[in-house]
PDB file of C-alpha atoms and ligand atoms in Angstrom:
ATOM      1  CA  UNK A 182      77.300   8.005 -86.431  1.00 64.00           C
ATOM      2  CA  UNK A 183      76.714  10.709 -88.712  1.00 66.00           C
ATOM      3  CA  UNK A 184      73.696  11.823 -90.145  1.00 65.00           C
ATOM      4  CA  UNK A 185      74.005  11.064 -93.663  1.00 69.00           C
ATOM      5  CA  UNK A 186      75.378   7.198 -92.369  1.00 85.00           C
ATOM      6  CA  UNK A 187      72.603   6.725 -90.334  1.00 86.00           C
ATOM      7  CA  UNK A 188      69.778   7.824 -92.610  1.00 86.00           C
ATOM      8  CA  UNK A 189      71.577   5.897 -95.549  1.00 88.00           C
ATOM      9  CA  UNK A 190      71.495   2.680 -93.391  1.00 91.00           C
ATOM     10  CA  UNK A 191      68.055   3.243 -93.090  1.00 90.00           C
ATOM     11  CA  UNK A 192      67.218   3.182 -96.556  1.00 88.00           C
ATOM     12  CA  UNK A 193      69.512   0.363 -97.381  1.00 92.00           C
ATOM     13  CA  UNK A 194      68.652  -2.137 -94.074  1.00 93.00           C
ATOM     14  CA  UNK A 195      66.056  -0.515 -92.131  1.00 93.00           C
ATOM     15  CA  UNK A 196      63.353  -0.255 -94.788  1.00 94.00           C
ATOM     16  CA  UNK A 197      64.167  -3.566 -96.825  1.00 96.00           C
ATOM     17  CA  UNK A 198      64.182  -5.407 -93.433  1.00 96.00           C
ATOM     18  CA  UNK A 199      60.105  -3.512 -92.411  1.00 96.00           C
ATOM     19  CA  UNK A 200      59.221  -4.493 -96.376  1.00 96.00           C
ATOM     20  CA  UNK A 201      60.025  -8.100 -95.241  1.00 98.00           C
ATOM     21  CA  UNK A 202      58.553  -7.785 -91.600  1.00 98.00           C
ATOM     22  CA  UNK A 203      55.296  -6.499 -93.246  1.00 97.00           C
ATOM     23  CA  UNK A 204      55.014  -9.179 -95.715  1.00 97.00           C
ATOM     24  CA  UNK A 205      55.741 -11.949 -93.234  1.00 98.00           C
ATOM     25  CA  UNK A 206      52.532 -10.479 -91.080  1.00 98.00           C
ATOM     26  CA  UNK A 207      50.610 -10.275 -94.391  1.00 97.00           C
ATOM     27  CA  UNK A 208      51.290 -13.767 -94.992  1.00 98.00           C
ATOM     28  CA  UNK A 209      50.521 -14.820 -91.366  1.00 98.00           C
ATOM     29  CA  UNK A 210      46.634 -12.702 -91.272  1.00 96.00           C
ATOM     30  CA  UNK A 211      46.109 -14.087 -94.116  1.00 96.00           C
ATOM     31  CA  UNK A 212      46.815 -18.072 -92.929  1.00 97.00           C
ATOM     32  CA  UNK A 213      45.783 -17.485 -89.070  1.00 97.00           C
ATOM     33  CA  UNK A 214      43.502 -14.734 -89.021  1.00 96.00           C
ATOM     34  CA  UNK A 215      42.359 -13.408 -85.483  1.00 97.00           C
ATOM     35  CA  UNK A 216      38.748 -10.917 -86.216  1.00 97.00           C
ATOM     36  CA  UNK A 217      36.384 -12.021 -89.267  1.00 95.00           C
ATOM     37  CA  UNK A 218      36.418  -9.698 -92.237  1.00 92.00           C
ATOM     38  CA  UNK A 219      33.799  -7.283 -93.318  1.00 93.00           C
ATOM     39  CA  UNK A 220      35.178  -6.287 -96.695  1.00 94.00           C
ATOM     40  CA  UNK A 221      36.825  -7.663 -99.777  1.00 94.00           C
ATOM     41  CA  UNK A 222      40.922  -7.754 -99.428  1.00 93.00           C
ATOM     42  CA  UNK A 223      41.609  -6.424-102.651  1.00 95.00           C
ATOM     43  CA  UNK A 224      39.184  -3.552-101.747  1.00 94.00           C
ATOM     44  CA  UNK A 225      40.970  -2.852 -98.621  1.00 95.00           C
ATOM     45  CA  UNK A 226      44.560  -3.051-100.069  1.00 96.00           C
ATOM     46  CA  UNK A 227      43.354  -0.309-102.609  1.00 96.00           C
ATOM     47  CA  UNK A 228      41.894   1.753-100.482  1.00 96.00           C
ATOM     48  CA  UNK A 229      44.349   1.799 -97.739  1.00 97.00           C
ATOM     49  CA  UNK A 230      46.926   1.912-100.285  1.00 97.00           C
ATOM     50  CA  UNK A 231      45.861   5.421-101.039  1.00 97.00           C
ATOM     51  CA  UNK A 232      45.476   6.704 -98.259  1.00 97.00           C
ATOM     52  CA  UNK A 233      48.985   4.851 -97.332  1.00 97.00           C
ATOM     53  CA  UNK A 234      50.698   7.062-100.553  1.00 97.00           C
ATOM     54  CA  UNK A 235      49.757  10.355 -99.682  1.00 96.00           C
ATOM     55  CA  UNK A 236      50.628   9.600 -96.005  1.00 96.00           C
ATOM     56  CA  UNK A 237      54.094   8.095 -96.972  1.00 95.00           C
ATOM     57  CA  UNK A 238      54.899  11.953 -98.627  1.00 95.00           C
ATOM     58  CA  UNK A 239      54.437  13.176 -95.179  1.00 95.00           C
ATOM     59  CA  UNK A 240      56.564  10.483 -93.951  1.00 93.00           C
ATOM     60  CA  UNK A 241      59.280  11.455 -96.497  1.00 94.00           C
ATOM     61  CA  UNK A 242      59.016  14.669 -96.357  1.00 95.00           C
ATOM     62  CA  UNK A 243      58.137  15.838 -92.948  1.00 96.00           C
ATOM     63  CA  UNK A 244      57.944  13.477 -90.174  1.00 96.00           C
ATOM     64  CA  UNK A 245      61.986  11.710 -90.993  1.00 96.00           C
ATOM     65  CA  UNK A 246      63.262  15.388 -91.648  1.00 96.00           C
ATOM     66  CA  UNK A 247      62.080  16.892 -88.352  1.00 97.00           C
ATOM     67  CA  UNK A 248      63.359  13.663 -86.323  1.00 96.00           C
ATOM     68  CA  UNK A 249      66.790  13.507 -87.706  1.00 95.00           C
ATOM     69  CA  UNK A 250      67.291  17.580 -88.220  1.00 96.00           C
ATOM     70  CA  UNK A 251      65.998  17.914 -84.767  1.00 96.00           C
ATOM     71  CA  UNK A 252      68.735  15.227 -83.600  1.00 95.00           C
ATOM     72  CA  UNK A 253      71.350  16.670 -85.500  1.00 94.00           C
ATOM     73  CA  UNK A 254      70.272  19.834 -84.243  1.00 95.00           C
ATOM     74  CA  UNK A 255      70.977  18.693 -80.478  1.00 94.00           C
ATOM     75  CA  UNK A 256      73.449  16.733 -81.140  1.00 92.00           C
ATOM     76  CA  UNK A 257      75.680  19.001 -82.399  1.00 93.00           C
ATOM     77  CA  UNK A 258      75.094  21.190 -79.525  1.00 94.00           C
ATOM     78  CA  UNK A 259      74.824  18.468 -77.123  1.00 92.00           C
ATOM     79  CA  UNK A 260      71.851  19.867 -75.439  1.00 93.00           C
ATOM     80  CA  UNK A 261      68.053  18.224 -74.398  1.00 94.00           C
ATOM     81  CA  UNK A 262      68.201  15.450 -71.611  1.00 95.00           C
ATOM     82  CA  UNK A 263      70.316  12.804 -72.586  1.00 94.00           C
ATOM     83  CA  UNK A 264      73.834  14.777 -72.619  1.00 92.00           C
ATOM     84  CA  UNK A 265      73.098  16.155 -69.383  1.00 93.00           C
ATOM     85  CA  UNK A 266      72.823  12.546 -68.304  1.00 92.00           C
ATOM     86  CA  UNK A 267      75.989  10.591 -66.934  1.00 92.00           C
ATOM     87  CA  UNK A 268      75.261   7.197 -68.704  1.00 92.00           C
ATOM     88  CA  UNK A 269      77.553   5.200 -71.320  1.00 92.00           C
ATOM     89  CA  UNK A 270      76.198   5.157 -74.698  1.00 89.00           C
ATOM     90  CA  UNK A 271      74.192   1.880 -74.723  1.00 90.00           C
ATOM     91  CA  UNK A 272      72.296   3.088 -71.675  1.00 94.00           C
ATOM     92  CA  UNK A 273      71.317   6.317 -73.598  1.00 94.00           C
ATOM     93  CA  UNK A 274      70.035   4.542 -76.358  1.00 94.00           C
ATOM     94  CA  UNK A 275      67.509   2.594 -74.322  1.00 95.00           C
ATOM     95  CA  UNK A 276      66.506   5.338 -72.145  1.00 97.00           C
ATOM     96  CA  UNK A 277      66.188   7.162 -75.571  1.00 96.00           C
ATOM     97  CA  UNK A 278      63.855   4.470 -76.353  1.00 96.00           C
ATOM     98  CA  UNK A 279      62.060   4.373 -73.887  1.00 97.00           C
ATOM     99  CA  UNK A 280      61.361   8.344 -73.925  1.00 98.00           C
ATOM    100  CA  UNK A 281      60.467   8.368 -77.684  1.00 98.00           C
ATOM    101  CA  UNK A 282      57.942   5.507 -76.942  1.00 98.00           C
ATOM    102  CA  UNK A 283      56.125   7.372 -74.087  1.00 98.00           C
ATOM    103  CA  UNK A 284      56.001  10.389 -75.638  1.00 98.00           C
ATOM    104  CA  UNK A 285      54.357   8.723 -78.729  1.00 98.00           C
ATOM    105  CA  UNK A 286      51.649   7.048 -75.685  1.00 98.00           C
ATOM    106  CA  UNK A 287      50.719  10.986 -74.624  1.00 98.00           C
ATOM    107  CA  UNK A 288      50.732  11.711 -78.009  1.00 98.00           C
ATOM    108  CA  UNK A 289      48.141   9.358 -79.166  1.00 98.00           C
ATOM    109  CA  UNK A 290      45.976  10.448 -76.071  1.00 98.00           C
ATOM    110  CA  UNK A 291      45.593  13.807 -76.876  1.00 98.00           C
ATOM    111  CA  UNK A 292      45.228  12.629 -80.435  1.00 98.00           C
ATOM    112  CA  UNK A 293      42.202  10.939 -79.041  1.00 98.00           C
ATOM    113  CA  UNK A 294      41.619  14.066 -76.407  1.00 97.00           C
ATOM    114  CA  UNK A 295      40.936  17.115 -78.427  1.00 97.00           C
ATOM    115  CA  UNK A 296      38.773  17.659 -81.290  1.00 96.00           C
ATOM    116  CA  UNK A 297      41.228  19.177 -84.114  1.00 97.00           C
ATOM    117  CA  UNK A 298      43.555  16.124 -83.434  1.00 98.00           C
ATOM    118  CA  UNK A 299      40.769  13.378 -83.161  1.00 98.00           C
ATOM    119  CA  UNK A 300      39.625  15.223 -86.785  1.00 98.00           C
ATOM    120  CA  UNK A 301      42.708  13.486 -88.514  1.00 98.00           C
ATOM    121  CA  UNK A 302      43.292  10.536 -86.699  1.00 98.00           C
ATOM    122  CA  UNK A 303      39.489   9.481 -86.977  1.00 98.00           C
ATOM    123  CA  UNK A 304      40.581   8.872 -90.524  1.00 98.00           C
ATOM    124  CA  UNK A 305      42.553   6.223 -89.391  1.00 98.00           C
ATOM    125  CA  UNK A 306      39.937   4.962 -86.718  1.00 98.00           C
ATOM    126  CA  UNK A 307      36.483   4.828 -89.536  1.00 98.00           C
ATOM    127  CA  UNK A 308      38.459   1.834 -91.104  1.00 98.00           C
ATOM    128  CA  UNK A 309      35.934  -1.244 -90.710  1.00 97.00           C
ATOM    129  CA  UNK A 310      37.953  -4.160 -90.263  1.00 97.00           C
ATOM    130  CA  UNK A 311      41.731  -4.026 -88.727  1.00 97.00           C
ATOM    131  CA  UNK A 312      44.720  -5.541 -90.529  1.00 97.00           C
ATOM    132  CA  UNK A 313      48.469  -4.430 -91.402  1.00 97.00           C
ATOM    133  CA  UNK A 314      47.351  -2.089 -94.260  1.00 97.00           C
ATOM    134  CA  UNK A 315      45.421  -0.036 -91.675  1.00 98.00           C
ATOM    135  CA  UNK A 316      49.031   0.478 -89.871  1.00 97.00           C
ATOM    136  CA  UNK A 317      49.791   3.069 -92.744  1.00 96.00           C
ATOM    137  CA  UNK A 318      46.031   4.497 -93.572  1.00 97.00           C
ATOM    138  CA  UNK A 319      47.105   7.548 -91.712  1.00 97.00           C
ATOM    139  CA  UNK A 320      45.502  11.083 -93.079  1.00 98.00           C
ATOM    140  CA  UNK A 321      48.728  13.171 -94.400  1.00 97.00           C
ATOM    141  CA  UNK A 322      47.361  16.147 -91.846  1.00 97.00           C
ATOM    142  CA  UNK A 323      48.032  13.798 -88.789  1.00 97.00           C
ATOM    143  CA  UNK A 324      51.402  12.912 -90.052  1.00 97.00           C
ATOM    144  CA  UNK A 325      52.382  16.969 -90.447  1.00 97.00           C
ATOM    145  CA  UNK A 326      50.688  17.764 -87.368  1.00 97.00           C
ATOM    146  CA  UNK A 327      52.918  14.575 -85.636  1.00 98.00           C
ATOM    147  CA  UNK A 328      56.064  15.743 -87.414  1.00 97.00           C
ATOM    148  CA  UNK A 329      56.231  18.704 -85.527  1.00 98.00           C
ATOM    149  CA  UNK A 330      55.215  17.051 -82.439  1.00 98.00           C
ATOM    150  CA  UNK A 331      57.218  13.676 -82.934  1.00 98.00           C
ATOM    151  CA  UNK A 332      60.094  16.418 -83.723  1.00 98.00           C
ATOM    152  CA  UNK A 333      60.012  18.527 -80.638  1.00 97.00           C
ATOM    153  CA  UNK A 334      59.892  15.102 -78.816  1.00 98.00           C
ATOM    154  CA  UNK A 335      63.244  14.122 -79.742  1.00 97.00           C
ATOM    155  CA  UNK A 336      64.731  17.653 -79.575  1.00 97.00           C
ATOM    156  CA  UNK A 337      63.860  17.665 -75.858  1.00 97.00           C
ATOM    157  CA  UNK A 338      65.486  14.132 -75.178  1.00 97.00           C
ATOM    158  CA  UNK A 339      68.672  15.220 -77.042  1.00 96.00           C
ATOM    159  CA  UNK A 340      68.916  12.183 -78.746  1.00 94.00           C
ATOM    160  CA  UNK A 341      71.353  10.831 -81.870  1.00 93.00           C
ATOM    161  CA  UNK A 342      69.849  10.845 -85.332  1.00 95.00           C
ATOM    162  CA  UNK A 343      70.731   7.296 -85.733  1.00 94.00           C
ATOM    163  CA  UNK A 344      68.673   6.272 -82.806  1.00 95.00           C
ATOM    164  CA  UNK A 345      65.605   8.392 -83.846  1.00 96.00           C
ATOM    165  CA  UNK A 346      65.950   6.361 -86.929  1.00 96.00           C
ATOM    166  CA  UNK A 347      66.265   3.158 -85.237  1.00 95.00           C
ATOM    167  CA  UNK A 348      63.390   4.034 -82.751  1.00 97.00           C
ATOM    168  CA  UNK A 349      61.577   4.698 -85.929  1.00 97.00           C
ATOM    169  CA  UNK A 350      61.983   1.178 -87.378  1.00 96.00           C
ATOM    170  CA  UNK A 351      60.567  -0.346 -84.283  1.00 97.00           C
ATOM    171  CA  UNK A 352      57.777   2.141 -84.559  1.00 97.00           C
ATOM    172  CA  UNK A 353      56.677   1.418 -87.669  1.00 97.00           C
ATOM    173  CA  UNK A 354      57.761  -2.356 -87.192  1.00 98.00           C
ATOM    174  CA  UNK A 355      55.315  -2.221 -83.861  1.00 98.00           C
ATOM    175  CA  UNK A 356      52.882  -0.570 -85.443  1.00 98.00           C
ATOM    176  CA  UNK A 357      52.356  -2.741 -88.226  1.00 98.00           C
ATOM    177  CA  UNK A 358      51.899  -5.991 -86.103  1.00 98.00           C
ATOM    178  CA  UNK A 359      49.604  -4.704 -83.643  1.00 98.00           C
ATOM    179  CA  UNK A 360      47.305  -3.686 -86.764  1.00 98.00           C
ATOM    180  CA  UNK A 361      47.863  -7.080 -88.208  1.00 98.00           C
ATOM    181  CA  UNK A 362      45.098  -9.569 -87.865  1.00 98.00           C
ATOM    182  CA  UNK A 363      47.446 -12.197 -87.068  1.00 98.00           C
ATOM    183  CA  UNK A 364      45.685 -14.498 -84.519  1.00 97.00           C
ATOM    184  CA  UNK A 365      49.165 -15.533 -82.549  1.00 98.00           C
ATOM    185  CA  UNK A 366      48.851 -18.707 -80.000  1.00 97.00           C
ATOM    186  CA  UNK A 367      47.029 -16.902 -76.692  1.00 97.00           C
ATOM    187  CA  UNK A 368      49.597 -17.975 -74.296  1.00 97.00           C
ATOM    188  CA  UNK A 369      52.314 -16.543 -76.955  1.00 97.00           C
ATOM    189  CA  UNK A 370      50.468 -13.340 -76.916  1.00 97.00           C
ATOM    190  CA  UNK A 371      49.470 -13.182 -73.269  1.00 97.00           C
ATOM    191  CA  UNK A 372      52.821 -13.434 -72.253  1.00 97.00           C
ATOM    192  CA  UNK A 373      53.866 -11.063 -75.384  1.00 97.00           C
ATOM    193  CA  UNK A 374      51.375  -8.555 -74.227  1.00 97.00           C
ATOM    194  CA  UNK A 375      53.154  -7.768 -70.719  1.00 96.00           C
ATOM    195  CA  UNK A 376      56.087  -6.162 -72.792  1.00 97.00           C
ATOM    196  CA  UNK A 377      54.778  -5.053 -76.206  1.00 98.00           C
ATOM    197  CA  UNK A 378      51.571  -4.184 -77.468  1.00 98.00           C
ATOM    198  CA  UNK A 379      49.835  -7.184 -79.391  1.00 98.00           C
ATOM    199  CA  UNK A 380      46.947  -7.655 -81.926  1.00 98.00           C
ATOM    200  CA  UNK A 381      44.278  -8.694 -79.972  1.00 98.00           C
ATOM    201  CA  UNK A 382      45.478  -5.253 -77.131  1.00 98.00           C
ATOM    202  CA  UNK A 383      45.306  -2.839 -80.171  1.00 98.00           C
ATOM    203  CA  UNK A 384      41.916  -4.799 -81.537  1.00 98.00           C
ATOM    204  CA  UNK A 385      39.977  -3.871 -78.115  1.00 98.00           C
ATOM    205  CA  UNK A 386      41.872   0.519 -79.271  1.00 98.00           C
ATOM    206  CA  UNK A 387      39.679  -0.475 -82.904  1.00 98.00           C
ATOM    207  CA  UNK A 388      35.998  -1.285 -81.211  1.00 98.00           C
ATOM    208  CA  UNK A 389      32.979   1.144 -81.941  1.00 97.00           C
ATOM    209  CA  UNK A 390      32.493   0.730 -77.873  1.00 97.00           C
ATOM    210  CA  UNK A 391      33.638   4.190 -76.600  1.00 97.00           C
ATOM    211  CA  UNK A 392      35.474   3.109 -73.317  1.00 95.00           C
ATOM    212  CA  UNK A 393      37.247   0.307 -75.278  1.00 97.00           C
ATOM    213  CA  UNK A 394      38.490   2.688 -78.009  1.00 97.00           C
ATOM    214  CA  UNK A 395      39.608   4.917 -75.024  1.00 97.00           C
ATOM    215  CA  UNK A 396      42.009   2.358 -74.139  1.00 97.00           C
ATOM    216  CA  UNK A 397      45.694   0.724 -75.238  1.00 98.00           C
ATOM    217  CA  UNK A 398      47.114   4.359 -76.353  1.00 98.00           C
ATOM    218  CA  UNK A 399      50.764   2.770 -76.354  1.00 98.00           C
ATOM    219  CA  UNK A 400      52.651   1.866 -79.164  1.00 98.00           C
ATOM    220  CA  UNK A 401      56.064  -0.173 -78.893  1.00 98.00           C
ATOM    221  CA  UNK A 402      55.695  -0.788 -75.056  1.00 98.00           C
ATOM    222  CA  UNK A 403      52.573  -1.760 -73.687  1.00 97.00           C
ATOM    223  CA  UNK A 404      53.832  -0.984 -69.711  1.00 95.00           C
ATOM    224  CA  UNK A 405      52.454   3.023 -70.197  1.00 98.00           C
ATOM    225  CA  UNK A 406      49.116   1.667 -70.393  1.00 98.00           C
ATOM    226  CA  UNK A 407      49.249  -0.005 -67.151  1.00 96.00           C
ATOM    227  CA  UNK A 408      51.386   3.123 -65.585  1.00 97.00           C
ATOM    228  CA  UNK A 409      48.256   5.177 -66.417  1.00 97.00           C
ATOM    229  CA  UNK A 410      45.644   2.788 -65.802  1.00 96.00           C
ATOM    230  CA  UNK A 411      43.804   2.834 -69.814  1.00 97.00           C
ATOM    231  CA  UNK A 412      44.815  -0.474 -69.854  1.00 97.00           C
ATOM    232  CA  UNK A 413      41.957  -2.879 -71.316  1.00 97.00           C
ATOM    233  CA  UNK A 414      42.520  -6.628 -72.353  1.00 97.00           C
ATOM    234  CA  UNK A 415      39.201  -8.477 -70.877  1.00 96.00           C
ATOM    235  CA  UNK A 416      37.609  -8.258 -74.726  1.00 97.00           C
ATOM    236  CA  UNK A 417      37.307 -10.936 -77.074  1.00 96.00           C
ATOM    237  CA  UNK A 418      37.807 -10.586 -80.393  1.00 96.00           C
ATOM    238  CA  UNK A 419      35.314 -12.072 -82.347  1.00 94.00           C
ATOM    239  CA  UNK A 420      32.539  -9.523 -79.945  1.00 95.00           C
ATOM    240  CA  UNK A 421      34.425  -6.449 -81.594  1.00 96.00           C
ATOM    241  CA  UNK A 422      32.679  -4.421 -84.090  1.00 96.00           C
ATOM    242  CA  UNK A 423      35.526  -2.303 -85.651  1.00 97.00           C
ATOM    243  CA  UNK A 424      35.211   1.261 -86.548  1.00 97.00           C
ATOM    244  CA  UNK A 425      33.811   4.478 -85.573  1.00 98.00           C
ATOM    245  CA  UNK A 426      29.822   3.572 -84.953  1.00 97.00           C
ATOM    246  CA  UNK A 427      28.918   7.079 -86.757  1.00 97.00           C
ATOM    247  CA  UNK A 428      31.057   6.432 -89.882  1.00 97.00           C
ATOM    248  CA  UNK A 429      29.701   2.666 -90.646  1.00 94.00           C
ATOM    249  CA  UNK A 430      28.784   2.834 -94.614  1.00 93.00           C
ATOM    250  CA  UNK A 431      31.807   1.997 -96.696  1.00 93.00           C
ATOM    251  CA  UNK A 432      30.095   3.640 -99.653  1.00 93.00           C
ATOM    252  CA  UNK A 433      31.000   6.855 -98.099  1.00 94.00           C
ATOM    253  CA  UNK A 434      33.983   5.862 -96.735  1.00 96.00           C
ATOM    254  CA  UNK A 435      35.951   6.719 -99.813  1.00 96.00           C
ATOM    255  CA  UNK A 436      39.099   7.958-100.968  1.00 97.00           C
ATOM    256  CA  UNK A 437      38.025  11.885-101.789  1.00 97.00           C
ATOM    257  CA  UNK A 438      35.964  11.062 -98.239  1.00 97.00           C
ATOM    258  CA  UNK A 439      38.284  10.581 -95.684  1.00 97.00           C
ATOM    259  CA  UNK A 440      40.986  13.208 -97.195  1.00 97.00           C
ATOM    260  CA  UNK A 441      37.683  15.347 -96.793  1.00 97.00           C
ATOM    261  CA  UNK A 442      36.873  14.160 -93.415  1.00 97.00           C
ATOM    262  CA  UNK A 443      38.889  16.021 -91.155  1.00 97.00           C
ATOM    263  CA  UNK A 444      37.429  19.615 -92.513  1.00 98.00           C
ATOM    264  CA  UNK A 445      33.744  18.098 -92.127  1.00 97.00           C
ATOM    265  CA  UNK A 446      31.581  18.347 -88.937  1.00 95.00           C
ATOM    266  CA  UNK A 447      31.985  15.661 -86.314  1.00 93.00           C
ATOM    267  CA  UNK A 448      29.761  13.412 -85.988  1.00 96.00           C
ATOM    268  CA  UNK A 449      28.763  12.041 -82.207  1.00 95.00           C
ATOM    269  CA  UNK A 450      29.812   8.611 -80.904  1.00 97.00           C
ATOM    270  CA  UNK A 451      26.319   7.114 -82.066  1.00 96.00           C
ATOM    271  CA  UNK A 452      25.421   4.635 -84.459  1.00 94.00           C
ATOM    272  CA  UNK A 453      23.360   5.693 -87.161  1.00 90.00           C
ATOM    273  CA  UNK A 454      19.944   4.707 -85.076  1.00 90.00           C
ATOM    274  CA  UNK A 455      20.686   7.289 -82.945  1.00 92.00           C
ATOM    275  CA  UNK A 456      22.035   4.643 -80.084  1.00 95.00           C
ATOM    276  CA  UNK A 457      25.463   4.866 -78.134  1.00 96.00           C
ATOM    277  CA  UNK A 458      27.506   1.068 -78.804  1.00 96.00           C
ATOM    278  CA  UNK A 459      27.383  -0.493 -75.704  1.00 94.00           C
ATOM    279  CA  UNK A 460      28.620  -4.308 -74.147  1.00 91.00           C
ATOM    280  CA  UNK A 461      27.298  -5.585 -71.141  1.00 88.00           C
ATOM    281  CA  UNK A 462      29.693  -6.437 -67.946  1.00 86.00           C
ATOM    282  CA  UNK A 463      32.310  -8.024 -68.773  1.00 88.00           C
ATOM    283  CA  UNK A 464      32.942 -10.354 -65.690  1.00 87.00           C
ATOM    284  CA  UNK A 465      36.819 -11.380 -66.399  1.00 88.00           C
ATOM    285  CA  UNK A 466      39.668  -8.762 -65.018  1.00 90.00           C
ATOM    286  CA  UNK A 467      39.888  -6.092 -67.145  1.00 93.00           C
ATOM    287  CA  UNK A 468      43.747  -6.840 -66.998  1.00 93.00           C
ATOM    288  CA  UNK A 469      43.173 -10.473 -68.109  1.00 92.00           C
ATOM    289  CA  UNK A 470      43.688 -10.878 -72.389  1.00 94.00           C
ATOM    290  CA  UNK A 471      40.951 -12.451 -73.606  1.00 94.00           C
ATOM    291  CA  UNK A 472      40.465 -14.697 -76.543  1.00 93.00           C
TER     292      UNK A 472
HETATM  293 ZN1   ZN B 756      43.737   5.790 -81.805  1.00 64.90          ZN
END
């Protein structure tokens, strides 16, 4: 498929289809909802909405360039992993998959690893409660730093651009219902969270408890998680204080704020009495989802 097919499909099916996707979750948190909310909806929609906006330029205007030109780019010169392997085409695609996915898991890591990443995704960690319109409150400086990452990614897997686009679907498709407060039935999403990663797995990535934060990097898949042991499910939901415990005031949480944030000092993993969120034992296998 060419390029200008593929990213014209996109526009036409892919993002109509996510548009839908999102409002069916928005519609489901809002009848079944999993956590208890802190703050006001409409306060929330606003507020992530912004930050949403200036993050969906980088989107535009970065991150979808450097996938698809760096797919073109390889594809034209059939070079990176996948020509070199002897697979048919539909075999490509998923191991395609499957690459982009784990190389989004190390990516969040390190996001969470080193200091000058953790500066712009904390942005998207300080939000208070968790629901599908913190999916998108990204700060645009993670999204440019990601672009060139998330673009070097798929230059060394030497995939197509029309399955960097499709990849990117189920991205943004996964990553939108694992923020979504949408309490599903617990065998549902027991069963669910073997494959793909779930609300109540990416709930446990949201607490103010360090070790719990430190925990459920993956994004489509759920299976790196277990591969490299930061897999955490034993927490129940309604015990989960959401956040970042130094950045707990919404007053200063605001828009001018958090664009400000990453270029501020960091702040240690302490609440604002000076103590270090903690939860006692938890005796159930740490593999074992909880309510
Ligand atoms: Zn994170």
């Amino acid at each position: 498929m060419k390029k200008e097919d593929a990213f014209s499909l996109f526009q036409k099916v892919g993002m109509p289809v996510l548009g839908g996707w999102a409002l069916f979750l928005f519609w489901k948190e809002t009848t079944r909802a999993l956590r208890s909310r802190k703050q006001p909806r409409t306060d929330r929609l606003v507020m992530n909405g912004k930050v949403a906006a200036t993050a969906a330029v980088g989107l535009r205007l970065m991150l979808i360039p450097a996938l698809v030109g760096a797919a073109t780019y390889t594809q034209k010169r059939q070079i990176g992993l996948l020509p070199r392997l002897p697979l048919p085409q539909s075999l490509k695609t998923l191991v395609a998959f499957l690459l982009l996915d784990y190389g989004n898991y190390l990516w969040h890591t390190l996001n969470h690893r080193f200091s000058v990443l953790w500066r712009f995704h904390n942005v998207h960690h300080t939000d208070l409660d968790l629901d599908i319109t913190t999916a998108w409150r990204f700060h645009l400086g993670e999204v440019a730093i990601s672009a060139l990452y998330r673009g070097g990614v798929a230059g060394l897997v030497g995939t197509t651009p029309g399955t960097v686009l499709l990849y990117e679907l189920f991205y943004e498709g996964a990553t939108a219902f694992h923020h979504s407060n949408w309490q599903l039935p617990y065998q549902v999403e027991k069963a669910l969270s073997k494959v793909v990663v779930t609300p109540r797995m990416h709930g446990i990535h949201h607490s103010i408890v360090l070790r719990e934060t430190n925990s459920n990097y993956s994004v489509v898949f759920s299976f790196w998680d277990r591969l490299h042991q930061t897999l955490r499910l034993n927490v129940p939901q309604q015990e989960i204080t959401i956040g970042v415990p130094a950045y707990q005031e919404a007053e200063e949480l605001t828009y001018a704020n958090l664009l400000r944030l990453p270029f501020t000092s960091i702040r240690s993993w302490k609440l604002p009495s000076g103590e270090e969120p903690d939860r006692p034992h938890i005796k159930r296998p740490i593999f074992e989802l909880a309510r």
